[in-house]
CSV table of C-alpha atoms in Angstrom, one decimal:
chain,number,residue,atom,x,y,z
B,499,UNK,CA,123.8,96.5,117.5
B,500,UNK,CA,122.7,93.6,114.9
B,501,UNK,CA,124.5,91.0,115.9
B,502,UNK,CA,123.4,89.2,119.5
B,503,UNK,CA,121.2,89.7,122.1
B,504,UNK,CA,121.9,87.8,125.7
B,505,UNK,CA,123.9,85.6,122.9
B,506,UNK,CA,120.9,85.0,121.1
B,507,UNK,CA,121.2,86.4,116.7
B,508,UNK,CA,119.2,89.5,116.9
B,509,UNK,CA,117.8,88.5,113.2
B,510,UNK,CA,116.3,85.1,115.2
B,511,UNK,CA,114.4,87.4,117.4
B,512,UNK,CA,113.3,90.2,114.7
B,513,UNK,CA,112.7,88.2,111.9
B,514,UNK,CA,108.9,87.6,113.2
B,515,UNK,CA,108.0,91.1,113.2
B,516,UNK,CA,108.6,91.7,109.7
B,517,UNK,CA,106.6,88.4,109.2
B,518,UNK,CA,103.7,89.8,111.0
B,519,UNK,CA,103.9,93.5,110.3
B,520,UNK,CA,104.7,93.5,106.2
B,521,UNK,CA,101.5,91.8,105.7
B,522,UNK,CA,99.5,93.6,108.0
B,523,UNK,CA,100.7,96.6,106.2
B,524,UNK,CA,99.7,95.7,102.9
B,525,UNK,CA,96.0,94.0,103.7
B,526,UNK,CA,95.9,98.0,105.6
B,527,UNK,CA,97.4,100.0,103.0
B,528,UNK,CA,95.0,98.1,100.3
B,529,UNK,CA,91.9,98.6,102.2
B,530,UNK,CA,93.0,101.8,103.1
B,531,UNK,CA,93.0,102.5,99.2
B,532,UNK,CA,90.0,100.5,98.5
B,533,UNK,CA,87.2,101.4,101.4
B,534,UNK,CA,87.3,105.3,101.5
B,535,UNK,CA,84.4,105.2,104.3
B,536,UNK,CA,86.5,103.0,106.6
B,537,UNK,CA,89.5,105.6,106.2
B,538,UNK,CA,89.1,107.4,109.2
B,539,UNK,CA,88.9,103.9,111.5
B,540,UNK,CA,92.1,102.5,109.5
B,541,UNK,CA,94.3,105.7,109.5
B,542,UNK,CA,95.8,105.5,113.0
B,543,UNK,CA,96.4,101.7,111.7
B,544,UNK,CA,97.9,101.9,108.5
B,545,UNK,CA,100.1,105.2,109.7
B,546,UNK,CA,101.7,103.0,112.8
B,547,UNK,CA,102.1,100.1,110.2
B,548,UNK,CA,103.7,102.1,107.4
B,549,UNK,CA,106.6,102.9,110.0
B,550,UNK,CA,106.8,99.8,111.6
B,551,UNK,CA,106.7,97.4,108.8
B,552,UNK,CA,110.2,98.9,107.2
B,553,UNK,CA,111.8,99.3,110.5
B,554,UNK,CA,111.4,95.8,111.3
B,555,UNK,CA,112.4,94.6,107.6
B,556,UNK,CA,115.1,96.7,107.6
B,557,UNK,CA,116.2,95.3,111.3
B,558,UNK,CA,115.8,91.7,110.7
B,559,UNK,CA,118.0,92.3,106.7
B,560,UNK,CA,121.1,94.0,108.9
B,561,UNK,CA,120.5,91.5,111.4
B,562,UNK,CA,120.4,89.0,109.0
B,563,UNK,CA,123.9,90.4,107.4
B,564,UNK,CA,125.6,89.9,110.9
B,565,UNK,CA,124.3,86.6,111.1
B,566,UNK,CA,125.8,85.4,108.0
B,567,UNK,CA,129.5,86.9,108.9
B,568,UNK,CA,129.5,85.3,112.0
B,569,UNK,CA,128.3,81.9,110.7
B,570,UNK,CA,129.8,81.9,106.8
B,571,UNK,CA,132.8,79.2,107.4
B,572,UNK,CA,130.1,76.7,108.5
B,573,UNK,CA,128.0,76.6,105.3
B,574,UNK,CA,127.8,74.6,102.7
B,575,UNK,CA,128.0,75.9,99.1
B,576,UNK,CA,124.9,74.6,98.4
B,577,UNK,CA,124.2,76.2,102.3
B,578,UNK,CA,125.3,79.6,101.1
B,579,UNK,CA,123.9,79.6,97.1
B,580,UNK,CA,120.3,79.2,99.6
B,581,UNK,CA,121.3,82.3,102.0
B,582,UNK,CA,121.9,84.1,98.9
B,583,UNK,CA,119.1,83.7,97.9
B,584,UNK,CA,117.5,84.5,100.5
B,585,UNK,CA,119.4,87.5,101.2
B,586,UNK,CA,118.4,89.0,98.1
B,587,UNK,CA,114.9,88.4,98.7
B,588,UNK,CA,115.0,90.4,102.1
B,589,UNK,CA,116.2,92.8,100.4
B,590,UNK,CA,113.5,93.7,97.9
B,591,UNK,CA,111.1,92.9,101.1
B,592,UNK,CA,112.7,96.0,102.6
B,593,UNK,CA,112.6,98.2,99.3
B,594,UNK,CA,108.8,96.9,98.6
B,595,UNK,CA,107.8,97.2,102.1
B,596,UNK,CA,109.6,100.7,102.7
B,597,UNK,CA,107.7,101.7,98.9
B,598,UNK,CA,104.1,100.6,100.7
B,599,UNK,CA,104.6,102.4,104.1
B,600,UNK,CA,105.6,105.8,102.7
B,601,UNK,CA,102.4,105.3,100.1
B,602,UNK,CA,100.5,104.4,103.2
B,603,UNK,CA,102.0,107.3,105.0
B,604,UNK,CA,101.2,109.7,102.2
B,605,UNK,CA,97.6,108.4,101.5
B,606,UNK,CA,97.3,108.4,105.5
B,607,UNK,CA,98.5,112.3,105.3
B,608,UNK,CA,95.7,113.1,101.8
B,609,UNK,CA,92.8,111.5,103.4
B,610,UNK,CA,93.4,112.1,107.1
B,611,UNK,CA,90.3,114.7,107.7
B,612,UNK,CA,87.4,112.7,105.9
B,613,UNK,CA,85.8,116.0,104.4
B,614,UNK,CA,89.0,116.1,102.1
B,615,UNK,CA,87.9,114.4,98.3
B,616,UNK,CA,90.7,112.9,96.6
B,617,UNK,CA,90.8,113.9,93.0
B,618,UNK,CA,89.3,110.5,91.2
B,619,UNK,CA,93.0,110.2,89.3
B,620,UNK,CA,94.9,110.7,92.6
B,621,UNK,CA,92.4,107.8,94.4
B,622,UNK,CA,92.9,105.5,91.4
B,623,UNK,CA,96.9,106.0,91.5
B,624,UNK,CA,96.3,105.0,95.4
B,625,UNK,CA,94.5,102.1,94.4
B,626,UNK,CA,96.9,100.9,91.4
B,627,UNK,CA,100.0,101.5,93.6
B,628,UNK,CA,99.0,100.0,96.8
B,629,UNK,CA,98.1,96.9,95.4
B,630,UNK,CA,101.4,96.8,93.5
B,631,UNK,CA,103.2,97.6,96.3
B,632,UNK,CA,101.5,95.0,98.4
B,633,UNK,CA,101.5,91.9,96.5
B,634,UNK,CA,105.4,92.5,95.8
B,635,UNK,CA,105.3,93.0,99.8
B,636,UNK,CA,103.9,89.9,100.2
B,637,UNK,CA,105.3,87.7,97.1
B,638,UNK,CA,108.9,88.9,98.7
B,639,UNK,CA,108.0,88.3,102.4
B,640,UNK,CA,107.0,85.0,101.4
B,641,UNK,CA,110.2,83.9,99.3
B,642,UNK,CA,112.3,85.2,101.8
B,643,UNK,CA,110.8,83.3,104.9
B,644,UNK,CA,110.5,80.3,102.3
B,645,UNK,CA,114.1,80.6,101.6
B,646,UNK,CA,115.3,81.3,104.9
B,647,UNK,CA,113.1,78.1,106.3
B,648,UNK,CA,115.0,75.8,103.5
B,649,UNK,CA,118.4,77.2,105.2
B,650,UNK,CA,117.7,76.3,108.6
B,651,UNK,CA,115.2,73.0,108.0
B,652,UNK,CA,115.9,71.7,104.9
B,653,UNK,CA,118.3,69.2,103.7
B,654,UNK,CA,121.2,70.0,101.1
């Protein structure tokens, strides 16, 4: 299911979506937290993007796994200290991302009818968590597409 695609890597074709949607989740999930008037414009937003940002981490890190089986006796051992690396760093992507979009979910679920007052604690603990959870998101999305760049362009 992972591994190819009409012979094309599945994790060359998925990686892009994670690329795309992890951010885009945690710029939502922030403002989400942040902008309490803007919640009921955002919510149909952040919800899709708290589903779809894991899903597409978690396809392009299996993806990712297959890729590496198929191709590990062509590597260098400096090629495959990099892909562990990088490996390692779509892996907290996944956790981080998959941490924001069920915060996103559950502040989505708390705030969806805009009558409904958080409690000031509970709003804070959105605040404090989502920003957490979203500069991991993106310090991790960031190594990993770094990483994964130097395995593919870089010379070693």
């Amino acid at each position: 299911m992972f591994d190819q695609v009409n012979g094309l890597p599945v994790h060359i074709l998925v990686l892009h979506a994670a690329v795309v949607f992890v951010p885009l989740l945690a710029l939502g999930a922030v403002v989400y937290a942040l902008a309490a008037p803007w919640r009921p414009k955002l919510a149909w937003a952040v919800a899709i993007l708290g589903v779809v940002a894991p899903i597409s981490t978690f396809v392009a890190k299996e993806s990712g796994e297959k890729l590496y089986d198929s191709k590990i006796s062509t590597f260098s051992p400096k090629g495959k200290e990099i892909l562990a690396d990088h490996m390692d760093f779509g892996t907290m992507t996944f956790w981080f991302s998959l941490g924001l979009g069920v915060l996103a979910l559950i502040m989505v679920a708390l705030t969806f009818r805009p009558e409904r007052k958080l409690p000031v604690v509970v709003n804070l603990a959105f605040i404090v968590l989502s920003l957490i959870l979203a500069a991991g998101s993106g310090y991790y999305i960031f190594r990993t597409g770094d990483s994964g760049a130097t395995a593919v362009w870089g010379t070693y």
